[in-house]
mmCIF file of C-alpha atoms in Angstrom:
data_model
loop_
_atom_site.group_PDB
_atom_site.id
_atom_site.type_symbol
_atom_site.label_atom_id
_atom_site.label_comp_id
_atom_site.label_asym_id
_atom_site.label_seq_id
_atom_site.Cartn_x
_atom_site.Cartn_y
_atom_site.Cartn_z
ATOM 1 C CA UNK A 17 38.842 -56.387 12.590
ATOM 2 C CA UNK A 18 40.550 -59.013 14.840
ATOM 3 C CA UNK A 19 39.227 -59.017 18.449
ATOM 4 C CA UNK A 20 42.767 -59.690 19.905
ATOM 5 C CA UNK A 21 45.945 -59.684 17.969
ATOM 6 C CA UNK A 22 48.933 -61.336 19.719
ATOM 7 C CA UNK A 23 52.424 -60.959 18.315
ATOM 8 C CA UNK A 24 52.862 -64.728 18.331
ATOM 9 C CA UNK A 25 50.510 -67.757 18.460
ATOM 10 C CA UNK A 26 52.048 -71.173 19.289
ATOM 11 C CA UNK A 27 50.174 -74.327 18.546
ATOM 12 C CA UNK A 28 51.478 -77.517 20.115
ATOM 13 C CA UNK A 29 50.225 -81.034 20.971
ATOM 14 C CA UNK A 30 52.740 -82.741 23.137
ATOM 15 C CA UNK A 31 52.872 -85.584 25.637
ATOM 16 C CA UNK A 32 53.398 -83.259 28.587
ATOM 17 C CA UNK A 33 56.865 -84.705 29.412
ATOM 18 C CA UNK A 34 58.776 -84.639 26.156
ATOM 19 C CA UNK A 35 61.825 -82.614 25.038
ATOM 20 C CA UNK A 36 59.488 -80.356 23.168
ATOM 21 C CA UNK A 37 57.575 -79.647 26.406
ATOM 22 C CA UNK A 38 60.846 -78.645 28.076
ATOM 23 C CA UNK A 39 61.964 -76.457 25.182
ATOM 24 C CA UNK A 40 58.678 -74.690 24.865
ATOM 25 C CA UNK A 41 58.251 -74.391 28.584
ATOM 26 C CA UNK A 42 61.456 -72.401 28.562
ATOM 27 C CA UNK A 43 60.904 -70.514 25.350
ATOM 28 C CA UNK A 44 57.397 -69.095 25.814
ATOM 29 C CA UNK A 45 57.960 -67.376 29.223
ATOM 30 C CA UNK A 46 61.243 -66.043 27.839
ATOM 31 C CA UNK A 47 59.542 -64.497 24.831
ATOM 32 C CA UNK A 48 56.931 -62.880 27.156
ATOM 33 C CA UNK A 49 59.771 -61.548 29.229
ATOM 34 C CA UNK A 50 61.126 -59.889 26.003
ATOM 35 C CA UNK A 51 57.734 -58.144 25.704
ATOM 36 C CA UNK A 52 55.964 -60.268 23.104
ATOM 37 C CA UNK A 53 52.225 -61.097 23.565
ATOM 38 C CA UNK A 54 51.856 -64.791 23.179
ATOM 39 C CA UNK A 55 48.871 -67.126 22.722
ATOM 40 C CA UNK A 56 49.407 -70.827 23.439
ATOM 41 C CA UNK A 57 46.780 -72.907 21.509
ATOM 42 C CA UNK A 58 46.147 -76.154 23.184
ATOM 43 C CA UNK A 59 44.293 -79.464 22.629
ATOM 44 C CA UNK A 60 42.530 -81.464 25.240
ATOM 45 C CA UNK A 61 44.725 -84.031 26.913
ATOM 46 C CA UNK A 62 47.857 -82.707 25.445
ATOM 47 C CA UNK A 63 50.778 -80.570 26.673
ATOM 48 C CA UNK A 64 52.661 -78.441 27.199
ATOM 49 C CA UNK A 65 51.329 -77.820 30.657
ATOM 50 C CA UNK A 66 52.232 -74.405 32.091
ATOM 51 C CA UNK A 67 50.730 -74.322 35.580
ATOM 52 C CA UNK A 68 51.598 -70.704 36.231
ATOM 53 C CA UNK A 69 51.800 -68.839 32.871
ATOM 54 C CA UNK A 70 53.199 -65.398 33.160
ATOM 55 C CA UNK A 71 51.124 -62.293 32.259
ATOM 56 C CA UNK A 72 51.299 -61.839 28.594
ATOM 57 C CA UNK A 73 51.055 -65.536 27.878
ATOM 58 C CA UNK A 74 47.396 -66.428 27.154
ATOM 59 C CA UNK A 75 46.244 -70.064 27.110
ATOM 60 C CA UNK A 76 43.600 -70.641 24.375
ATOM 61 C CA UNK A 77 41.961 -74.067 24.346
ATOM 62 C CA UNK A 78 40.864 -75.003 20.784
ATOM 63 C CA UNK A 79 38.202 -77.377 22.119
ATOM 64 C CA UNK A 80 39.489 -80.422 20.275
ATOM 65 C CA UNK A 81 41.219 -83.529 21.524
ATOM 66 C CA UNK A 82 43.145 -84.559 18.351
ATOM 67 C CA UNK A 83 45.309 -82.781 15.824
ATOM 68 C CA UNK A 84 43.497 -84.518 13.060
ATOM 69 C CA UNK A 85 40.249 -82.745 13.993
ATOM 70 C CA UNK A 86 41.643 -79.294 14.941
ATOM 71 C CA UNK A 87 41.929 -77.754 11.464
ATOM 72 C CA UNK A 88 38.538 -75.926 11.513
ATOM 73 C CA UNK A 89 39.181 -74.600 15.005
ATOM 74 C CA UNK A 90 42.658 -73.409 14.236
ATOM 75 C CA UNK A 91 41.508 -71.664 10.954
ATOM 76 C CA UNK A 92 38.769 -70.026 13.031
ATOM 77 C CA UNK A 93 41.233 -68.744 15.592
ATOM 78 C CA UNK A 94 43.438 -67.397 12.836
ATOM 79 C CA UNK A 95 40.516 -65.580 11.223
ATOM 80 C CA UNK A 96 39.414 -64.075 14.521
ATOM 81 C CA UNK A 97 42.755 -63.075 16.005
ATOM 82 C CA UNK A 98 45.196 -62.750 13.084
ATOM 83 C CA UNK A 99 48.487 -63.143 14.978
ATOM 84 C CA UNK A 100 51.444 -61.811 13.297
ATOM 85 C CA UNK A 101 53.224 -65.152 13.516
ATOM 86 C CA UNK A 102 52.086 -68.732 14.145
ATOM 87 C CA UNK A 103 54.804 -71.169 15.410
ATOM 88 C CA UNK A 104 54.342 -74.935 15.526
ATOM 89 C CA UNK A 105 56.300 -78.089 16.291
ATOM 90 C CA UNK A 106 55.992 -81.763 15.074
ATOM 91 C CA UNK A 107 54.785 -82.925 11.710
ATOM 92 C CA UNK A 108 51.056 -83.362 12.258
ATOM 93 C CA UNK A 109 50.741 -79.997 13.863
ATOM 94 C CA UNK A 110 52.978 -78.302 11.288
ATOM 95 C CA UNK A 111 50.991 -79.468 8.349
ATOM 96 C CA UNK A 112 47.721 -78.570 10.133
ATOM 97 C CA UNK A 113 49.017 -75.039 10.714
ATOM 98 C CA UNK A 114 50.023 -74.566 7.021
ATOM 99 C CA UNK A 115 46.601 -75.794 5.865
ATOM 100 C CA UNK A 116 44.752 -73.680 8.466
ATOM 101 C CA UNK A 117 46.412 -70.488 7.297
ATOM 102 C CA UNK A 118 45.359 -71.252 3.702
ATOM 103 C CA UNK A 119 41.790 -72.053 4.850
ATOM 104 C CA UNK A 120 41.604 -68.796 6.975
ATOM 105 C CA UNK A 121 42.911 -66.574 4.214
ATOM 106 C CA UNK A 122 45.018 -64.469 6.581
ATOM 107 C CA UNK A 123 48.406 -62.912 6.326
ATOM 108 C CA UNK A 124 49.805 -64.588 9.481
ATOM 109 C CA UNK A 125 53.366 -65.821 8.849
ATOM 110 C CA UNK A 126 53.811 -69.514 9.677
ATOM 111 C CA UNK A 127 57.013 -71.002 10.992
ATOM 112 C CA UNK A 128 57.272 -74.708 11.608
ATOM 113 C CA UNK A 129 59.839 -76.343 13.808
ATOM 114 C CA UNK A 130 61.287 -79.835 13.234
ATOM 115 C CA UNK A 131 63.182 -80.996 16.287
ATOM 116 C CA UNK A 132 64.505 -84.327 15.163
ATOM 117 C CA UNK A 133 66.389 -86.089 12.392
ATOM 118 C CA UNK A 134 63.391 -87.014 10.213
ATOM 119 C CA UNK A 135 65.000 -89.667 8.018
ATOM 120 C CA UNK A 136 65.987 -91.863 10.944
ATOM 121 C CA UNK A 137 62.685 -91.278 12.720
ATOM 122 C CA UNK A 138 60.715 -92.283 9.642
ATOM 123 C CA UNK A 139 62.659 -95.619 9.428
ATOM 124 C CA UNK A 140 60.601 -96.751 12.482
ATOM 125 C CA UNK A 141 57.312 -95.655 11.115
ATOM 126 C CA UNK A 142 54.664 -97.666 9.107
ATOM 127 C CA UNK A 143 54.826 -97.176 5.262
ATOM 128 C CA UNK A 144 51.622 -94.997 5.168
ATOM 129 C CA UNK A 145 53.046 -92.617 7.860
ATOM 130 C CA UNK A 146 56.427 -92.419 6.021
ATOM 131 C CA UNK A 147 54.598 -91.607 2.836
ATOM 132 C CA UNK A 148 52.396 -88.963 4.443
ATOM 133 C CA UNK A 149 55.324 -87.206 6.272
ATOM 134 C CA UNK A 150 57.485 -87.123 3.230
ATOM 135 C CA UNK A 151 54.630 -85.756 1.180
ATOM 136 C CA UNK A 152 54.050 -82.972 3.686
ATOM 137 C CA UNK A 153 57.710 -82.059 3.880
ATOM 138 C CA UNK A 154 58.051 -81.828 0.085
ATOM 139 C CA UNK A 155 54.779 -80.126 -0.641
ATOM 140 C CA UNK A 156 53.570 -78.350 2.444
ATOM 141 C CA UNK A 157 56.652 -77.210 4.341
ATOM 142 C CA UNK A 158 57.882 -75.113 1.401
ATOM 143 C CA UNK A 159 54.630 -73.039 1.813
ATOM 144 C CA UNK A 160 55.705 -72.028 5.368
ATOM 145 C CA UNK A 161 57.460 -68.735 5.876
ATOM 146 C CA UNK A 162 60.311 -70.701 7.522
ATOM 147 C CA UNK A 163 61.414 -74.050 8.872
ATOM 148 C CA UNK A 164 63.321 -73.961 12.088
ATOM 149 C CA UNK A 165 65.646 -76.750 13.213
ATOM 150 C CA UNK A 166 67.987 -77.137 16.230
ATOM 151 C CA UNK A 167 71.027 -78.529 14.439
ATOM 152 C CA UNK A 168 72.893 -78.426 11.167
ATOM 153 C CA UNK A 169 72.422 -82.160 10.875
ATOM 154 C CA UNK A 170 68.697 -81.812 10.980
ATOM 155 C CA UNK A 171 68.841 -79.033 8.388
ATOM 156 C CA UNK A 172 70.828 -81.166 5.980
ATOM 157 C CA UNK A 173 68.516 -84.094 6.486
ATOM 158 C CA UNK A 174 65.439 -81.929 5.699
ATOM 159 C CA UNK A 175 67.124 -80.591 2.572
ATOM 160 C CA UNK A 176 67.591 -84.124 1.315
ATOM 161 C CA UNK A 177 64.125 -85.327 2.216
ATOM 162 C CA UNK A 178 62.510 -82.277 0.559
ATOM 163 C CA UNK A 179 64.700 -82.714 -2.582
ATOM 164 C CA UNK A 180 65.861 -79.118 -2.089
ATOM 165 C CA UNK A 181 62.349 -77.634 -2.057
ATOM 166 C CA UNK A 182 62.714 -76.178 1.387
ATOM 167 C CA UNK A 183 64.770 -73.116 0.980
ATOM 168 C CA UNK A 184 63.772 -70.995 3.978
ATOM 169 C CA UNK A 185 65.572 -73.189 6.521
ATOM 170 C CA UNK A 186 67.133 -71.831 9.661
ATOM 171 C CA UNK A 187 69.197 -73.407 12.447
ATOM 172 C CA UNK A 188 68.201 -71.849 15.771
ATOM 173 C CA UNK A 189 69.811 -72.932 19.166
ATOM 174 C CA UNK A 190 67.230 -74.461 21.513
ATOM 175 C CA UNK A 191 66.353 -72.725 24.768
ATOM 176 C CA UNK A 192 67.724 -75.226 27.251
ATOM 177 C CA UNK A 193 69.841 -73.646 29.992
ATOM 178 C CA UNK A 194 67.633 -71.749 32.451
ATOM 179 C CA UNK A 195 68.839 -69.115 34.921
ATOM 180 C CA UNK A 196 67.728 -71.341 37.816
ATOM 181 C CA UNK A 197 69.532 -74.405 36.652
ATOM 182 C CA UNK A 198 72.192 -74.191 39.364
ATOM 183 C CA UNK A 199 69.663 -73.522 42.152
ATOM 184 C CA UNK A 200 67.439 -76.450 41.014
ATOM 185 C CA UNK A 201 70.457 -78.668 40.911
ATOM 186 C CA UNK A 202 71.384 -77.755 44.417
ATOM 187 C CA UNK A 203 67.916 -78.811 45.799
ATOM 188 C CA UNK A 204 68.376 -81.966 47.846
ATOM 189 C CA UNK A 205 64.632 -82.454 48.261
ATOM 190 C CA UNK A 206 64.302 -82.973 44.489
ATOM 191 C CA UNK A 207 66.379 -86.316 44.650
ATOM 192 C CA UNK A 208 64.252 -89.282 43.686
ATOM 193 C CA UNK A 209 66.518 -91.681 45.455
ATOM 194 C CA UNK A 210 69.430 -91.839 47.907
ATOM 195 C CA UNK A 211 72.710 -90.927 46.100
ATOM 196 C CA UNK A 212 74.904 -91.010 49.123
ATOM 197 C CA UNK A 213 77.756 -93.567 49.399
ATOM 198 C CA UNK A 214 81.110 -94.151 47.757
ATOM 199 C CA UNK A 215 79.992 -95.673 44.418
ATOM 200 C CA UNK A 216 80.036 -93.359 41.382
ATOM 201 C CA UNK A 217 76.767 -92.607 39.629
ATOM 202 C CA UNK A 218 76.005 -92.708 35.924
ATOM 203 C CA UNK A 219 72.871 -90.767 35.011
ATOM 204 C CA UNK A 220 70.692 -90.824 31.956
ATOM 205 C CA UNK A 221 67.600 -88.790 31.284
ATOM 206 C CA UNK A 222 64.778 -89.249 28.740
ATOM 207 C CA UNK A 223 61.638 -91.088 27.725
ATOM 208 C CA UNK A 224 61.886 -94.921 27.975
ATOM 209 C CA UNK A 225 61.557 -95.418 24.211
ATOM 210 C CA UNK A 226 63.338 -97.350 21.460
ATOM 211 C CA UNK A 227 64.727 -94.105 20.196
ATOM 212 C CA UNK A 228 66.723 -93.589 23.474
ATOM 213 C CA UNK A 229 68.016 -97.195 23.277
ATOM 214 C CA UNK A 230 68.503 -97.726 26.954
ATOM 215 C CA UNK A 231 68.998 -101.421 26.256
ATOM 216 C CA UNK A 232 72.444 -100.629 24.875
ATOM 217 C CA UNK A 233 73.095 -98.443 27.999
ATOM 218 C CA UNK A 234 72.123 -101.420 30.273
ATOM 219 C CA UNK A 235 74.473 -103.709 28.391
ATOM 220 C CA UNK A 236 77.221 -101.145 28.626
ATOM 221 C CA UNK A 237 76.640 -100.627 32.335
ATOM 222 C CA UNK A 238 76.784 -104.429 32.889
ATOM 223 C CA UNK A 239 80.325 -104.345 31.376
ATOM 224 C CA UNK A 240 81.220 -101.444 33.557
ATOM 225 C CA UNK A 241 80.310 -103.478 36.591
ATOM 226 C CA UNK A 242 82.730 -106.168 35.601
ATOM 227 C CA UNK A 243 85.535 -103.643 36.218
ATOM 228 C CA UNK A 244 84.367 -101.473 39.134
ATOM 229 C CA UNK A 245 81.351 -100.818 41.406
ATOM 230 C CA UNK A 246 78.926 -98.073 40.169
ATOM 231 C CA UNK A 247 75.280 -97.123 40.089
ATOM 232 C CA UNK A 248 72.986 -96.243 37.184
ATOM 233 C CA UNK A 249 69.815 -94.143 37.319
ATOM 234 C CA UNK A 250 67.615 -93.597 34.238
ATOM 235 C CA UNK A 251 65.094 -90.644 34.825
ATOM 236 C CA UNK A 252 62.143 -90.991 32.538
ATOM 237 C CA UNK A 253 58.927 -92.907 31.757
ATOM 238 C CA UNK A 254 57.676 -94.709 28.720
ATOM 239 C CA UNK A 255 56.437 -97.882 27.141
ATOM 240 C CA UNK A 256 59.838 -99.645 27.088
ATOM 241 C CA UNK A 257 59.899 -99.887 30.959
ATOM 242 C CA UNK A 258 58.789 -103.639 31.093
ATOM 243 C CA UNK A 259 61.425 -104.653 28.602
ATOM 244 C CA UNK A 260 64.207 -102.634 30.297
ATOM 245 C CA UNK A 261 63.350 -104.070 33.719
ATOM 246 C CA UNK A 262 63.419 -107.570 32.198
ATOM 247 C CA UNK A 263 66.777 -106.937 30.564
ATOM 248 C CA UNK A 264 68.254 -105.652 33.810
ATOM 249 C CA UNK A 265 67.150 -108.848 35.508
ATOM 250 C CA UNK A 266 68.582 -110.920 32.635
ATOM 251 C CA UNK A 267 71.908 -109.134 32.984
ATOM 252 C CA UNK A 268 71.920 -109.494 36.748
ATOM 253 C CA UNK A 269 72.261 -105.747 37.463
ATOM 254 C CA UNK A 270 68.867 -104.967 39.025
ATOM 255 C CA UNK A 271 70.363 -104.025 42.347
ATOM 256 C CA UNK A 272 72.587 -101.472 40.637
ATOM 257 C CA UNK A 273 70.017 -99.849 38.327
ATOM 258 C CA UNK A 274 67.206 -97.441 39.342
ATOM 259 C CA UNK A 275 64.285 -96.416 37.182
ATOM 260 C CA UNK A 276 62.416 -93.954 39.324
ATOM 261 C CA UNK A 277 60.208 -92.685 36.412
ATOM 262 C CA UNK A 278 59.642 -89.095 35.273
ATOM 263 C CA UNK A 279 61.181 -86.518 37.637
ATOM 264 C CA UNK A 280 60.040 -82.823 37.309
ATOM 265 C CA UNK A 281 63.432 -81.640 38.554
ATOM 266 C CA UNK A 282 66.113 -84.080 37.265
ATOM 267 C CA UNK A 283 68.955 -81.681 37.862
ATOM 268 C CA UNK A 284 69.523 -82.472 41.556
ATOM 269 C CA UNK A 285 70.267 -86.047 40.390
ATOM 270 C CA UNK A 286 72.142 -84.975 37.332
ATOM 271 C CA UNK A 287 74.475 -82.683 39.225
ATOM 272 C CA UNK A 288 75.574 -85.614 41.425
ATOM 273 C CA UNK A 289 76.596 -87.759 38.483
ATOM 274 C CA UNK A 290 80.173 -88.612 37.667
ATOM 275 C CA UNK A 291 79.106 -89.382 34.074
ATOM 276 C CA UNK A 292 76.069 -88.567 31.907
ATOM 277 C CA UNK A 293 75.342 -91.286 29.410
ATOM 278 C CA UNK A 294 73.302 -90.687 26.258
ATOM 279 C CA UNK A 295 72.553 -93.825 24.142
ATOM 280 C CA UNK A 296 70.007 -92.491 21.563
ATOM 281 C CA UNK A 297 69.660 -93.888 18.073
ATOM 282 C CA UNK A 298 68.697 -90.462 16.718
ATOM 283 C CA UNK A 299 68.023 -86.987 17.975
ATOM 284 C CA UNK A 300 67.449 -83.429 16.885
ATOM 285 C CA UNK A 301 69.291 -81.733 19.636
ATOM 286 C CA UNK A 302 69.872 -83.666 22.890
ATOM 287 C CA UNK A 303 68.488 -81.402 25.689
ATOM 288 C CA UNK A 304 69.649 -83.403 28.660
ATOM 289 C CA UNK A 305 73.149 -83.744 27.250
ATOM 290 C CA UNK A 306 73.455 -79.998 26.963
ATOM 291 C CA UNK A 307 72.090 -79.598 30.536
ATOM 292 C CA UNK A 308 74.752 -82.067 31.735
ATOM 293 C CA UNK A 309 77.574 -79.997 30.134
ATOM 294 C CA UNK A 310 76.090 -76.874 31.633
ATOM 295 C CA UNK A 311 76.461 -78.487 35.068
ATOM 296 C CA UNK A 312 79.971 -79.550 34.285
ATOM 297 C CA UNK A 313 79.236 -83.267 34.018
ATOM 298 C CA UNK A 314 81.332 -85.422 31.562
ATOM 299 C CA UNK A 315 79.345 -86.871 28.787
ATOM 300 C CA UNK A 316 79.497 -90.249 26.853
ATOM 301 C CA UNK A 317 77.119 -90.097 23.820
ATOM 302 C CA UNK A 318 76.299 -92.052 20.758
ATOM 303 C CA UNK A 319 77.389 -90.288 17.586
ATOM 304 C CA UNK A 320 73.763 -90.376 16.427
ATOM 305 C CA UNK A 321 72.140 -88.107 13.846
ATOM 306 C CA UNK A 322 71.854 -85.278 14.806
ATOM 307 C CA UNK A 323 73.163 -83.010 17.488
ATOM 308 C CA UNK A 324 75.678 -84.816 19.830
ATOM 309 C CA UNK A 325 78.626 -84.379 17.399
ATOM 310 C CA UNK A 326 77.855 -80.698 17.000
ATOM 311 C CA UNK A 327 77.400 -80.100 20.767
ATOM 312 C CA UNK A 328 80.515 -82.116 21.625
ATOM 313 C CA UNK A 329 82.640 -80.439 19.032
ATOM 314 C CA UNK A 330 83.507 -83.618 17.224
ATOM 315 C CA UNK A 331 84.403 -85.373 20.470
ATOM 316 C CA UNK A 332 86.576 -82.651 21.986
ATOM 317 C CA UNK A 333 84.022 -82.039 24.823
ATOM 318 C CA UNK A 334 82.948 -85.684 25.364
ATOM 319 C CA UNK A 335 83.279 -89.231 24.209
ATOM 320 C CA UNK A 336 81.399 -90.123 21.048
ATOM 321 C CA UNK A 337 80.676 -93.843 20.325
ATOM 322 C CA UNK A 338 78.770 -95.653 17.563
ATOM 323 C CA UNK A 339 75.114 -96.297 17.962
ATOM 324 C CA UNK A 340 74.435 -99.635 19.613
ATOM 325 C CA UNK A 341 78.065 -100.184 20.652
ATOM 326 C CA UNK A 342 77.793 -101.265 24.280
ATOM 327 C CA UNK A 343 81.530 -102.006 24.627
ATOM 328 C CA UNK A 344 82.522 -98.534 23.395
ATOM 329 C CA UNK A 345 80.003 -96.880 25.661
ATOM 330 C CA UNK A 346 81.245 -98.952 28.667
ATOM 331 C CA UNK A 347 84.873 -97.855 27.794
ATOM 332 C CA UNK A 348 83.827 -94.246 27.625
ATOM 333 C CA UNK A 349 82.105 -94.428 30.961
ATOM 334 C CA UNK A 350 85.106 -96.022 32.582
ATOM 335 C CA UNK A 351 87.426 -93.384 31.107
ATOM 336 C CA UNK A 352 85.547 -90.474 32.711
ATOM 337 C CA UNK A 353 85.172 -92.370 35.966
ATOM 338 C CA UNK A 354 89.017 -92.510 35.968
ATOM 339 C CA UNK A 355 89.720 -89.141 34.320
ATOM 340 C CA UNK A 356 87.033 -86.507 35.076
ATOM 341 C CA UNK A 357 86.831 -83.654 32.552
ATOM 342 C CA UNK A 358 87.354 -80.007 33.499
ATOM 343 C CA UNK A 359 83.870 -78.762 34.403
ATOM 344 C CA UNK A 360 84.774 -75.129 33.479
ATOM 345 C CA UNK A 361 85.547 -76.167 29.865
ATOM 346 C CA UNK A 362 82.216 -78.131 29.573
ATOM 347 C CA UNK A 363 80.161 -75.211 31.061
ATOM 348 C CA UNK A 364 81.641 -72.541 28.807
ATOM 349 C CA UNK A 365 80.991 -74.552 25.622
ATOM 350 C CA UNK A 366 77.115 -74.427 25.819
ATOM 351 C CA UNK A 367 76.408 -70.757 26.598
ATOM 352 C CA UNK A 368 74.498 -70.286 23.318
ATOM 353 C CA UNK A 369 71.779 -72.565 24.666
ATOM 354 C CA UNK A 370 70.892 -70.152 27.433
ATOM 355 C CA UNK A 371 67.164 -69.530 27.393
ATOM 356 C CA UNK A 372 67.331 -65.746 26.947
ATOM 357 C CA UNK A 373 69.875 -65.946 24.160
ATOM 358 C CA UNK A 374 67.924 -68.647 22.368
ATOM 359 C CA UNK A 375 64.709 -66.535 22.691
ATOM 360 C CA UNK A 376 66.444 -63.685 20.982
ATOM 361 C CA UNK A 377 67.597 -66.083 18.217
ATOM 362 C CA UNK A 378 63.960 -67.235 17.774
ATOM 363 C CA UNK A 379 62.649 -63.706 17.572
ATOM 364 C CA UNK A 380 65.219 -62.882 14.949
ATOM 365 C CA UNK A 381 64.336 -66.045 12.938
ATOM 366 C CA UNK A 382 60.552 -65.318 12.943
ATOM 367 C CA UNK A 383 60.944 -61.624 12.444
ATOM 368 C CA UNK A 384 59.541 -60.371 15.782
#
């Protein structure tokens, strides 16, 4: 007999400040609020970090530091506790979960989440990693009870990569808009810099990575500055910081650009923006873009796979530009600086991403 049987076990290994951290940090407490018992299985040195987990959410360290060595510990947990459902995210964790259930010999249902457009993501990987992930998608993912994705573009991408072998594929809206979004946005103590003054602000949020392509945004912003004064702040941290700082110096825009790093509450800054800029080369579902719309902030985004086109309704709710097109992005930013969008229209378009609504959609998808 299992010694403790939660409704749901969630196994994650994140950076601690990624989009997955934010999504799961919203989803897990919401599921507990909806009266599910949840175990969060963690690895040493990995997120998500929930400093104040609600009653009903149990943190279970697996005693391992790497996904690659966690298979025996995860299988042991499944044998002892036999949760009704195991939910995971990201490929290495996903394939480990599928193998662990087989090793444990239990009836736990396994649902794996894929939060990005895999084909574009793989283009940046080494050949061995591309081969390994394609192999797991084609031969392991079909063994899961379901594959959950945040957008229809992600779903179609997985269908193609799996050669049609993944049949239990569900699009589930991500839990993004929290009930306290407005109050957090109104908190002036959360501002990482002084945003007073007459110049309009362009805000971007996300990890300083090649995927986010902030180099294109910096080039676009340099073009904006040839037409009007403005300020740009990019909230996030990552390995591309030195290259981005060097590019800002090369473009002569250092005095107009701020890179304050990761900010726990970016919404105070975001709510003071005249434009939110999203330059990513690929996505699954752009979290910060949806948060910007929820605050009524106009959006200029690349038409990258996948998510922005779906969220922006083909361009009706924001300007879509080609990936890497600095001139088009600059034109979009200038357009919204001159012609602000109706915030009521933007806010009403993203209600399906409210945390409680998304949690109910997740429960329906995983049968809880």
